[in-house]
């Protein structure tokens, strides 16, 4: 498995790519409200990325037709933005975005409530976000990759939610998807040892019901098989000599 260890100079570029992506996410998050279309959010995100002097890394990646993945309710990931897909009170919407800064990628996702959501749905959003933080408690040099996976699973299992297995986190750097793959569910093997300089995109995708998913006819949008809500939370992180550094979250 070819895993890239970033130099000090590369880490600085990754930090800036992450900082800029957080600005984009903050701007898109402010747009999330009833009556807004998923295409409007996509346009806002792409406009911000380019305004910051960066390139949207999702646009045309493998043929994906937009700069931002905008996934609503039971859509897990890779929702294709549309002008006629309007957000309504009580929906949830996952915004997955990335950019390239001077050749280096960042990647992050957030799931937002549209107006007021049910307590049950809010619990899913909160648990998904917290599972990321539970996972990266193990993202320390000397630990193993699957310590992250197992920590996410251990936290989520208490809620009875389904952890998506068909899609996983990944390494990131000069390519959007690098080795290693990072499952969000329990693994029998330890996985590789974590080393300072690794940059990883850790991204729990959690369904309220079954873990099983289905791809729609557009061949991009992934939905929960039972059509129950799904949440997604992701950050790009750096393995250091101590605590992991979250490159796409500073607040």
Tab-separated table of C-alpha atoms in Angstrom:
chain	number	residue	atom	x	y	z
A	1	UNK	CA	0.000	0.000	0.000
A	2	UNK	CA	1.544	3.312	-1.137
A	3	UNK	CA	0.800	5.881	1.556
A	4	UNK	CA	2.350	9.320	1.167
A	5	UNK	CA	4.079	10.971	4.118
A	6	UNK	CA	3.941	14.733	3.695
A	7	UNK	CA	6.967	16.992	4.118
A	8	UNK	CA	6.822	20.149	6.244
A	9	UNK	CA	6.268	22.225	3.087
A	10	UNK	CA	3.489	19.917	1.880
A	11	UNK	CA	1.816	20.051	5.283
A	12	UNK	CA	1.713	23.853	5.081
A	13	UNK	CA	-0.014	23.613	1.696
A	14	UNK	CA	-2.466	21.049	3.079
A	15	UNK	CA	-3.186	23.347	6.036
A	16	UNK	CA	-4.019	26.208	3.715
A	17	UNK	CA	-6.182	23.973	1.504
A	18	UNK	CA	-8.071	22.938	4.637
A	19	UNK	CA	-8.428	26.476	5.971
A	20	UNK	CA	-9.867	27.696	2.684
A	21	UNK	CA	-12.307	24.796	2.468
A	22	UNK	CA	-13.637	25.645	5.920
A	23	UNK	CA	-14.433	29.162	4.645
A	24	UNK	CA	-16.371	27.615	1.739
A	25	UNK	CA	-18.316	25.329	4.084
A	26	UNK	CA	-19.199	28.218	6.380
A	27	UNK	CA	-20.575	30.180	3.432
A	28	UNK	CA	-22.606	27.242	2.111
A	29	UNK	CA	-23.922	26.466	5.579
A	30	UNK	CA	-25.382	29.960	5.819
A	31	UNK	CA	-27.357	29.268	2.641
A	32	UNK	CA	-29.149	26.222	4.038
A	33	UNK	CA	-32.770	27.222	4.581
A	34	UNK	CA	-36.212	26.286	3.261
A	35	UNK	CA	-36.817	27.357	-0.341
A	36	UNK	CA	-33.199	27.101	-1.490
A	37	UNK	CA	-32.347	24.672	-4.291
A	38	UNK	CA	-29.462	22.226	-4.124
A	39	UNK	CA	-28.127	23.818	-7.333
A	40	UNK	CA	-27.970	27.237	-5.643
A	41	UNK	CA	-25.809	25.760	-2.879
A	42	UNK	CA	-23.557	24.142	-5.480
A	43	UNK	CA	-23.182	27.433	-7.329
A	44	UNK	CA	-22.351	29.239	-4.100
A	45	UNK	CA	-19.700	26.661	-3.231
A	46	UNK	CA	-18.056	26.706	-6.642
A	47	UNK	CA	-18.078	30.503	-6.724
A	48	UNK	CA	-16.377	30.674	-3.307
A	49	UNK	CA	-13.754	28.065	-4.211
A	50	UNK	CA	-12.778	29.978	-7.339
A	51	UNK	CA	-12.882	33.335	-5.546
A	52	UNK	CA	-10.306	31.946	-3.103
A	53	UNK	CA	-8.006	31.088	-6.020
A	54	UNK	CA	-8.628	27.351	-5.856
A	55	UNK	CA	-10.104	24.651	-8.083
A	56	UNK	CA	-13.154	22.511	-7.128
A	57	UNK	CA	-11.751	18.980	-7.057
A	58	UNK	CA	-15.122	17.200	-7.332
A	59	UNK	CA	-16.132	18.874	-10.612
A	60	UNK	CA	-15.702	16.331	-13.436
A	61	UNK	CA	-13.946	13.915	-11.046
A	62	UNK	CA	-14.814	10.555	-12.580
A	63	UNK	CA	-17.443	12.478	-14.524
A	64	UNK	CA	-19.246	14.011	-11.530
A	65	UNK	CA	-21.206	16.968	-12.983
A	66	UNK	CA	-20.940	19.477	-10.104
A	67	UNK	CA	-18.509	21.107	-7.679
A	68	UNK	CA	-20.416	20.133	-4.516
A	69	UNK	CA	-22.199	16.919	-3.541
A	70	UNK	CA	-25.555	17.979	-2.075
A	71	UNK	CA	-27.405	15.018	-0.546
A	72	UNK	CA	-30.881	15.368	1.000
A	73	UNK	CA	-32.542	13.172	3.651
A	74	UNK	CA	-32.080	9.502	2.657
A	75	UNK	CA	-29.321	10.432	0.199
A	76	UNK	CA	-26.073	9.287	1.807
A	77	UNK	CA	-23.492	10.864	-0.511
A	78	UNK	CA	-22.838	12.112	-4.060
A	79	UNK	CA	-26.182	13.847	-4.465
A	80	UNK	CA	-26.213	15.665	-7.813
A	81	UNK	CA	-27.380	19.299	-7.404
A	82	UNK	CA	-30.554	20.247	-9.264
A	83	UNK	CA	-32.500	23.451	-9.762
A	84	UNK	CA	-35.763	21.659	-9.008
A	85	UNK	CA	-34.549	20.006	-5.782
A	86	UNK	CA	-35.803	22.472	-3.198
A	87	UNK	CA	-35.032	22.231	0.514
A	88	UNK	CA	-38.001	22.130	2.881
A	89	UNK	CA	-38.430	22.687	6.602
A	90	UNK	CA	-37.459	19.503	8.436
A	91	UNK	CA	-35.105	18.189	5.744
A	92	UNK	CA	-31.451	17.447	6.359
A	93	UNK	CA	-28.801	18.168	3.735
A	94	UNK	CA	-25.232	16.874	3.536
A	95	UNK	CA	-22.714	19.134	1.814
A	96	UNK	CA	-19.543	17.353	0.715
A	97	UNK	CA	-16.923	19.625	-0.820
A	98	UNK	CA	-13.265	19.747	-1.676
A	99	UNK	CA	-10.764	22.022	-3.350
A	100	UNK	CA	-7.246	22.067	-4.762
A	101	UNK	CA	-4.788	24.692	-3.504
A	102	UNK	CA	-1.414	24.775	-5.266
A	103	UNK	CA	-1.756	21.110	-6.182
A	104	UNK	CA	-2.963	19.873	-2.782
A	105	UNK	CA	-6.453	18.634	-1.963
A	106	UNK	CA	-8.768	19.118	0.996
A	107	UNK	CA	-12.065	17.319	1.591
A	108	UNK	CA	-14.793	17.848	4.203
A	109	UNK	CA	-18.511	17.210	4.695
A	110	UNK	CA	-21.196	18.591	6.991
A	111	UNK	CA	-24.849	17.610	7.435
A	112	UNK	CA	-27.163	20.518	8.222
A	113	UNK	CA	-30.703	20.689	9.520
A	114	UNK	CA	-33.048	22.701	7.296
A	115	UNK	CA	-35.000	24.800	9.764
A	116	UNK	CA	-36.270	22.712	12.670
A	117	UNK	CA	-35.921	18.927	12.498
A	118	UNK	CA	-37.338	16.199	14.728
A	119	UNK	CA	-35.492	15.224	17.877
A	120	UNK	CA	-34.819	11.811	16.374
A	121	UNK	CA	-33.147	13.323	13.309
A	122	UNK	CA	-31.142	15.817	15.374
A	123	UNK	CA	-29.864	12.903	17.448
A	124	UNK	CA	-28.603	11.252	14.243
A	125	UNK	CA	-26.784	14.441	13.181
A	126	UNK	CA	-25.177	14.877	16.588
A	127	UNK	CA	-24.116	11.230	16.849
A	128	UNK	CA	-22.609	11.221	13.366
A	129	UNK	CA	-20.550	14.326	14.099
A	130	UNK	CA	-19.419	12.991	17.471
A	131	UNK	CA	-18.435	9.646	15.956
A	132	UNK	CA	-15.802	11.476	13.914
A	133	UNK	CA	-14.301	12.941	17.095
A	134	UNK	CA	-14.440	9.563	18.830
A	135	UNK	CA	-12.595	8.069	15.878
A	136	UNK	CA	-9.797	10.599	15.737
A	137	UNK	CA	-9.034	10.156	19.423
A	138	UNK	CA	-7.224	7.088	18.102
A	139	UNK	CA	-5.568	8.937	15.197
A	140	UNK	CA	-2.179	9.119	16.864
A	141	UNK	CA	1.275	8.031	15.721
A	142	UNK	CA	1.967	4.490	16.927
A	143	UNK	CA	-1.697	3.470	16.853
A	144	UNK	CA	-3.119	1.496	13.951
A	145	UNK	CA	-5.435	2.663	11.187
A	146	UNK	CA	-8.311	0.446	12.233
A	147	UNK	CA	-8.221	1.808	15.774
A	148	UNK	CA	-10.020	4.763	14.159
A	149	UNK	CA	-12.576	2.460	12.497
A	150	UNK	CA	-13.232	0.514	15.670
A	151	UNK	CA	-13.695	3.649	17.783
A	152	UNK	CA	-16.304	5.018	15.349
A	153	UNK	CA	-18.138	1.683	15.365
A	154	UNK	CA	-18.019	1.373	19.163
A	155	UNK	CA	-19.619	4.795	19.576
A	156	UNK	CA	-22.298	4.408	16.888
A	157	UNK	CA	-23.299	0.865	17.855
A	158	UNK	CA	-24.881	2.142	21.069
A	159	UNK	CA	-27.447	4.060	18.991
A	160	UNK	CA	-28.446	1.121	16.804
A	161	UNK	CA	-27.692	3.080	13.614
A	162	UNK	CA	-26.367	1.549	10.416
A	163	UNK	CA	-22.756	2.338	9.471
A	164	UNK	CA	-22.391	2.480	5.685
A	165	UNK	CA	-19.898	-0.155	4.517
A	166	UNK	CA	-19.831	0.399	0.766
A	167	UNK	CA	-18.108	3.781	1.143
A	168	UNK	CA	-15.122	4.631	3.328
A	169	UNK	CA	-12.647	7.382	4.184
A	170	UNK	CA	-9.298	7.701	2.459
A	171	UNK	CA	-5.841	9.191	2.318
A	172	UNK	CA	-5.528	12.574	0.631
A	173	UNK	CA	-2.771	14.810	-0.724
A	174	UNK	CA	-1.799	15.546	-4.318
A	175	UNK	CA	-4.703	13.256	-5.232
A	176	UNK	CA	-8.215	13.441	-3.823
A	177	UNK	CA	-8.245	9.719	-3.050
A	178	UNK	CA	-4.997	8.141	-1.909
A	179	UNK	CA	-4.212	5.077	0.163
A	180	UNK	CA	-5.161	3.991	2.754
A	181	UNK	CA	-8.881	3.285	2.772
A	182	UNK	CA	-10.438	4.033	6.180
A	183	UNK	CA	-13.561	1.999	7.043
A	184	UNK	CA	-16.001	3.430	9.589
A	185	UNK	CA	-17.019	0.002	10.875
A	186	UNK	CA	-15.226	-2.565	13.033
A	187	UNK	CA	-12.304	-4.422	11.485
A	188	UNK	CA	-10.683	-7.698	12.550
A	189	UNK	CA	-7.211	-6.685	11.367
A	190	UNK	CA	-5.247	-3.832	12.928
A	191	UNK	CA	-4.426	-2.059	9.700
A	192	UNK	CA	-1.242	-0.113	9.079
A	193	UNK	CA	0.608	1.776	11.781
A	194	UNK	CA	-0.053	5.532	11.816
A	195	UNK	CA	2.970	7.739	11.113
A	196	UNK	CA	3.403	11.528	11.485
A	197	UNK	CA	2.891	13.256	8.149
A	198	UNK	CA	-0.033	11.123	7.006
A	199	UNK	CA	-3.048	13.135	5.863
A	200	UNK	CA	-6.395	11.358	6.025
A	201	UNK	CA	-10.039	12.116	5.229
A	202	UNK	CA	-12.070	10.516	8.016
A	203	UNK	CA	-15.772	10.499	7.147
A	204	UNK	CA	-18.433	8.563	9.043
A	205	UNK	CA	-21.590	7.982	6.968
A	206	UNK	CA	-24.356	6.906	9.315
A	207	UNK	CA	-27.891	5.755	8.472
A	208	UNK	CA	-30.787	5.911	10.906
A	209	UNK	CA	-31.815	2.410	9.799
A	210	UNK	CA	-29.973	-0.238	7.811
A	211	UNK	CA	-26.331	0.125	6.771
A	212	UNK	CA	-27.245	-1.043	3.272
A	213	UNK	CA	-27.294	1.441	0.394
A	214	UNK	CA	-28.456	1.641	-3.213
A	215	UNK	CA	-27.118	3.631	-6.176
A	216	UNK	CA	-29.750	5.561	-8.132
A	217	UNK	CA	-30.054	5.590	-11.916
A	218	UNK	CA	-27.846	8.682	-12.223
A	219	UNK	CA	-25.048	6.312	-11.082
A	220	UNK	CA	-23.893	8.865	-8.512
A	221	UNK	CA	-26.493	9.395	-5.822
A	222	UNK	CA	-26.286	6.810	-3.031
A	223	UNK	CA	-29.353	6.373	-0.802
A	224	UNK	CA	-30.145	4.284	2.262
A	225	UNK	CA	-31.878	1.074	1.181
A	226	UNK	CA	-34.754	1.618	3.625
A	227	UNK	CA	-35.058	5.331	2.716
A	228	UNK	CA	-34.392	6.442	6.273
A	229	UNK	CA	-32.306	9.597	6.861
A	230	UNK	CA	-28.532	9.493	6.554
A	231	UNK	CA	-25.863	11.854	7.915
A	232	UNK	CA	-22.265	12.468	6.854
A	233	UNK	CA	-19.467	14.256	8.683
A	234	UNK	CA	-15.904	14.530	7.375
A	235	UNK	CA	-12.665	16.380	7.942
A	236	UNK	CA	-9.164	16.179	6.537
A	237	UNK	CA	-6.735	15.455	9.369
A	238	UNK	CA	-2.966	15.319	9.856
A	239	UNK	CA	-1.215	12.663	11.941
A	240	UNK	CA	1.352	14.399	14.174
A	241	UNK	CA	3.689	13.395	17.006
A	242	UNK	CA	0.780	14.105	19.382
A	243	UNK	CA	-2.898	14.952	18.928
A	244	UNK	CA	-4.178	14.816	15.341
A	245	UNK	CA	-4.585	18.188	13.656
A	246	UNK	CA	-7.925	18.836	11.959
A	247	UNK	CA	-7.067	20.780	8.818
A	248	UNK	CA	-10.646	21.646	7.780
A	249	UNK	CA	-12.043	22.728	11.153
A	250	UNK	CA	-10.698	25.510	13.352
A	251	UNK	CA	-13.745	26.887	15.186
